[in-house]
Amino acid sequence: MATTNDLKNGTVLRIDGQLWTVVEFQHVKPGKGGAFVRTKLKNVLSGKVVDKTFNAGIKVETANVDKREMQYLYKDGDDFVFMDTDTYDQLHVPAATVGDAANFLLENQSALVATNEGAPLYVELPPSVTLLVTYTEPGLQGDRSSAGTKPATLETGYEIQVPLFLEANTKVKVDTRDGSYLGRVND
């Protein structure tokens, strides 16, 4: 338990059985009446953002979220298996929890896995990853009907838009937040 005076960005609160991260907060002391804390909270599981106001000094329940660097090993049915590189413990993370990160996840790749009381909450990848283009149509010179891009399939099976000059078996840098092409990677 903590008071609203202890709130800071990144603190995880348990409200009505759900986990919420403090995105931003502001202590307000109006001219009349009691002080209060205005917060913007983000649901850890769904990503929904809400505004919530607390009276100053009231107790709020904090949750302990453990973020660890883990290595992705393999897919087991619908679960993704991660290993803690320090203890070698394996953690099965459901596909729904991994979400869009699965589009950019390769075996032996590192990722940040957040857990609460042993239950996985979410998987966070680095902002960009390097992946191999396994298939793309040859680009036609002078074809500008599609703003100079064409679809390309990555080694994970995910499809992104790349420039026309890119060929198969080329390594590219991909933004893991929105799946956009960031550039070609030369070895």
CSV table of C-alpha atoms in Angstrom, one decimal:
chain,number,residue,atom,x,y,z
A,1,MET,CA,0.0,0.0,0.0
A,2,ALA,CA,1.1,3.5,-0.7
A,3,THR,CA,-0.5,7.0,-0.6
A,4,THR,CA,-1.3,9.2,-3.5
A,5,ASN,CA,1.7,11.3,-2.5
A,6,ASP,CA,4.0,8.4,-3.4
A,7,LEU,CA,2.7,8.1,-7.0
A,8,LYS,CA,5.2,8.5,-9.9
A,9,ASN,CA,5.3,7.6,-13.6
A,10,GLY,CA,5.6,3.9,-14.1
A,11,THR,CA,4.0,2.9,-10.7
A,12,VAL,CA,1.6,0.0,-11.1
A,13,LEU,CA,-1.6,0.2,-9.1
A,14,ARG,CA,-4.2,-2.5,-8.5
A,15,ILE,CA,-7.7,-1.0,-8.8
A,16,ASP,CA,-10.8,-3.2,-8.8
A,17,GLY,CA,-8.7,-6.3,-9.4
A,18,GLN,CA,-7.0,-4.9,-12.5
A,19,LEU,CA,-3.5,-3.6,-13.0
A,20,TRP,CA,-3.0,0.0,-14.1
A,21,THR,CA,0.3,1.9,-14.8
A,22,VAL,CA,0.6,5.6,-14.0
A,23,VAL,CA,1.3,7.4,-17.3
A,24,GLU,CA,1.3,10.9,-15.8
A,25,PHE,CA,0.1,12.5,-12.6
A,26,GLN,CA,-0.4,16.0,-11.2
A,27,HIS,CA,-0.8,17.2,-7.6
A,28,VAL,CA,-3.5,19.9,-7.5
A,29,LYS,CA,-4.0,22.3,-4.6
A,30,PRO,CA,-7.0,24.5,-5.4
A,31,GLY,CA,-7.7,27.8,-3.6
A,32,LYS,CA,-10.6,26.2,-1.7
A,33,GLY,CA,-11.2,22.6,-0.8
A,34,GLY,CA,-8.9,19.8,-0.3
A,35,ALA,CA,-5.9,18.9,-2.5
A,36,PHE,CA,-6.2,16.1,-5.0
A,37,VAL,CA,-4.1,14.1,-7.5
A,38,ARG,CA,-5.1,13.9,-11.2
A,39,THR,CA,-3.7,10.9,-12.9
A,40,LYS,CA,-3.7,9.3,-16.4
A,41,LEU,CA,-3.7,5.5,-16.0
A,42,LYS,CA,-3.1,2.8,-18.7
A,43,ASN,CA,-4.5,-0.7,-18.2
A,44,VAL,CA,-1.5,-3.1,-18.3
A,45,LEU,CA,-3.3,-5.9,-20.2
A,46,SER,CA,-5.7,-4.1,-22.5
A,47,GLY,CA,-3.7,-0.8,-23.1
A,48,LYS,CA,-6.9,1.3,-22.4
A,49,VAL,CA,-6.1,4.8,-21.0
A,50,VAL,CA,-8.4,6.5,-18.5
A,51,ASP,CA,-8.2,9.6,-16.4
A,52,LYS,CA,-8.8,9.1,-12.6
A,53,THR,CA,-8.7,11.6,-9.8
A,54,PHE,CA,-7.7,10.7,-6.2
A,55,ASN,CA,-8.1,12.8,-3.0
A,56,ALA,CA,-4.6,13.7,-1.7
A,57,GLY,CA,-3.2,11.3,0.9
A,58,ILE,CA,-5.6,8.4,0.4
A,59,LYS,CA,-4.1,4.9,0.3
A,60,VAL,CA,-3.8,3.1,-3.0
A,61,GLU,CA,-2.8,-0.5,-3.6
A,62,THR,CA,0.4,-0.9,-5.5
A,63,ALA,CA,1.3,-4.1,-7.4
A,64,ASN,CA,4.8,-5.6,-7.8
A,65,VAL,CA,5.6,-6.0,-11.5
A,66,ASP,CA,8.8,-7.8,-12.2
A,67,LYS,CA,10.4,-7.0,-15.6
A,68,ARG,CA,13.1,-9.4,-16.7
A,69,GLU,CA,15.3,-9.8,-19.8
A,70,MET,CA,14.3,-13.2,-21.1
A,71,GLN,CA,15.3,-15.3,-24.2
A,72,TYR,CA,12.6,-16.6,-26.5
A,73,LEU,CA,13.2,-20.3,-27.0
A,74,TYR,CA,10.3,-21.8,-29.1
A,75,LYS,CA,6.6,-22.0,-29.6
A,76,ASP,CA,4.7,-24.8,-27.8
A,77,GLY,CA,1.2,-25.0,-29.1
A,78,ASP,CA,-0.4,-21.6,-28.5
A,79,ASP,CA,2.2,-20.7,-25.9
A,80,PHE,CA,5.6,-19.0,-26.4
A,81,VAL,CA,8.3,-20.3,-24.1
A,82,PHE,CA,10.8,-17.8,-22.7
A,83,MET,CA,13.8,-18.6,-20.5
A,84,ASP,CA,15.2,-16.4,-17.7
A,85,THR,CA,18.9,-16.1,-18.7
A,86,ASP,CA,20.0,-15.8,-15.0
A,87,THR,CA,18.1,-18.7,-13.4
A,88,TYR,CA,17.3,-20.8,-16.6
A,89,ASP,CA,13.7,-21.0,-15.5
A,90,GLN,CA,11.3,-21.4,-18.4
A,91,LEU,CA,8.0,-19.4,-18.6
A,92,HIS,CA,5.1,-20.2,-20.9
A,93,VAL,CA,3.5,-17.0,-22.2
A,94,PRO,CA,0.1,-17.3,-23.9
A,95,ALA,CA,-0.1,-16.0,-27.5
A,96,ALA,CA,-2.8,-13.4,-26.5
A,97,THR,CA,-0.3,-12.0,-24.0
A,98,VAL,CA,2.6,-11.8,-26.5
A,99,GLY,CA,0.2,-10.1,-29.0
A,100,ASP,CA,1.8,-8.3,-32.0
A,101,ALA,CA,5.3,-8.9,-30.7
A,102,ALA,CA,4.9,-12.4,-32.2
A,103,ASN,CA,5.3,-10.9,-35.6
A,104,PHE,CA,8.9,-9.9,-34.9
A,105,LEU,CA,10.0,-12.7,-32.5
A,106,LEU,CA,12.8,-15.1,-33.6
A,107,GLU,CA,14.2,-18.0,-31.6
A,108,ASN,CA,17.0,-17.1,-29.2
A,109,GLN,CA,16.0,-13.4,-29.4
A,110,SER,CA,15.9,-11.3,-26.1
A,111,ALA,CA,12.8,-9.6,-24.9
A,112,LEU,CA,11.5,-7.9,-21.7
A,113,VAL,CA,8.8,-10.0,-20.0
A,114,ALA,CA,6.8,-8.4,-17.3
A,115,THR,CA,5.2,-10.6,-14.6
A,116,ASN,CA,3.0,-10.1,-11.6
A,117,GLU,CA,3.0,-12.9,-9.0
A,118,GLY,CA,4.3,-15.3,-11.6
A,119,ALA,CA,1.6,-14.5,-14.2
A,120,PRO,CA,3.0,-13.0,-17.5
A,121,LEU,CA,1.5,-9.5,-18.2
A,122,TYR,CA,3.1,-8.4,-21.5
A,123,VAL,CA,6.2,-8.9,-23.7
A,124,GLU,CA,8.2,-5.8,-24.7
A,125,LEU,CA,10.6,-6.0,-27.7
A,126,PRO,CA,13.4,-3.5,-28.5
A,127,PRO,CA,12.1,-0.5,-30.6
A,128,SER,CA,13.6,-2.1,-33.7
A,129,VAL,CA,14.7,-5.6,-34.9
A,130,THR,CA,16.7,-6.9,-37.8
A,131,LEU,CA,14.9,-9.5,-39.9
A,132,LEU,CA,15.5,-11.2,-43.2
A,133,VAL,CA,13.1,-10.7,-46.2
A,134,THR,CA,12.3,-14.2,-47.4
A,135,TYR,CA,10.0,-13.3,-50.3
A,136,THR,CA,9.2,-10.2,-52.3
A,137,GLU,CA,8.2,-9.6,-56.0
A,138,PRO,CA,10.8,-8.1,-58.2
A,139,GLY,CA,10.4,-4.3,-58.3
A,140,LEU,CA,9.4,-2.8,-61.7
A,141,GLN,CA,11.3,0.3,-62.6
A,142,GLY,CA,9.0,3.2,-63.2
A,143,ASP,CA,6.1,1.7,-61.2
A,144,ARG,CA,5.0,4.5,-58.9
A,145,SER,CA,1.3,3.6,-58.6
A,146,SER,CA,2.0,2.3,-55.0
A,147,ALA,CA,4.1,5.2,-53.8
A,148,GLY,CA,7.3,3.2,-54.5
A,149,THR,CA,6.6,0.3,-52.1
A,150,LYS,CA,5.7,-3.3,-52.4
A,151,PRO,CA,4.8,-6.1,-50.0
A,152,ALA,CA,7.6,-8.3,-48.5
A,153,THR,CA,7.4,-11.4,-46.3
A,154,LEU,CA,9.8,-11.5,-43.4
A,155,GLU,CA,11.4,-14.7,-41.9
A,156,THR,CA,8.7,-14.6,-39.1
A,157,GLY,CA,6.0,-14.8,-41.7
A,158,TYR,CA,4.8,-11.2,-41.1
A,159,GLU,CA,4.3,-9.0,-44.2
A,160,ILE,CA,5.5,-5.3,-44.4
A,161,GLN,CA,5.8,-2.7,-47.1
A,162,VAL,CA,9.3,-2.1,-48.4
A,163,PRO,CA,10.8,0.1,-51.2
A,164,LEU,CA,10.7,-1.2,-54.8
A,165,PHE,CA,14.5,-1.7,-55.0
A,166,LEU,CA,14.6,-4.3,-52.1
A,167,GLU,CA,15.1,-7.9,-53.1
A,168,ALA,CA,14.6,-11.3,-51.3
A,169,ASN,CA,17.4,-12.4,-48.8
A,170,THR,CA,18.0,-8.8,-47.7
A,171,LYS,CA,18.2,-7.9,-44.0
A,172,VAL,CA,16.0,-5.0,-43.0
A,173,LYS,CA,15.4,-3.1,-39.8
A,174,VAL,CA,11.7,-3.1,-38.7
A,175,ASP,CA,10.0,-0.9,-36.1
A,176,THR,CA,8.4,-3.3,-33.6
A,177,ARG,CA,5.8,-0.7,-32.5
A,178,ASP,CA,4.0,-0.3,-35.9
A,179,GLY,CA,5.7,-2.8,-38.2
A,180,SER,CA,7.2,-0.1,-40.5
A,181,TYR,CA,10.3,-0.5,-42.6
A,182,LEU,CA,13.2,1.5,-41.2
A,183,GLY,CA,16.0,0.7,-43.6
A,184,ARG,CA,18.3,-1.9,-45.1
A,185,VAL,CA,21.0,-3.6,-42.9
A,186,ASN,CA,24.4,-4.3,-44.4
A,187,ASP,CA,26.4,-7.0,-42.8
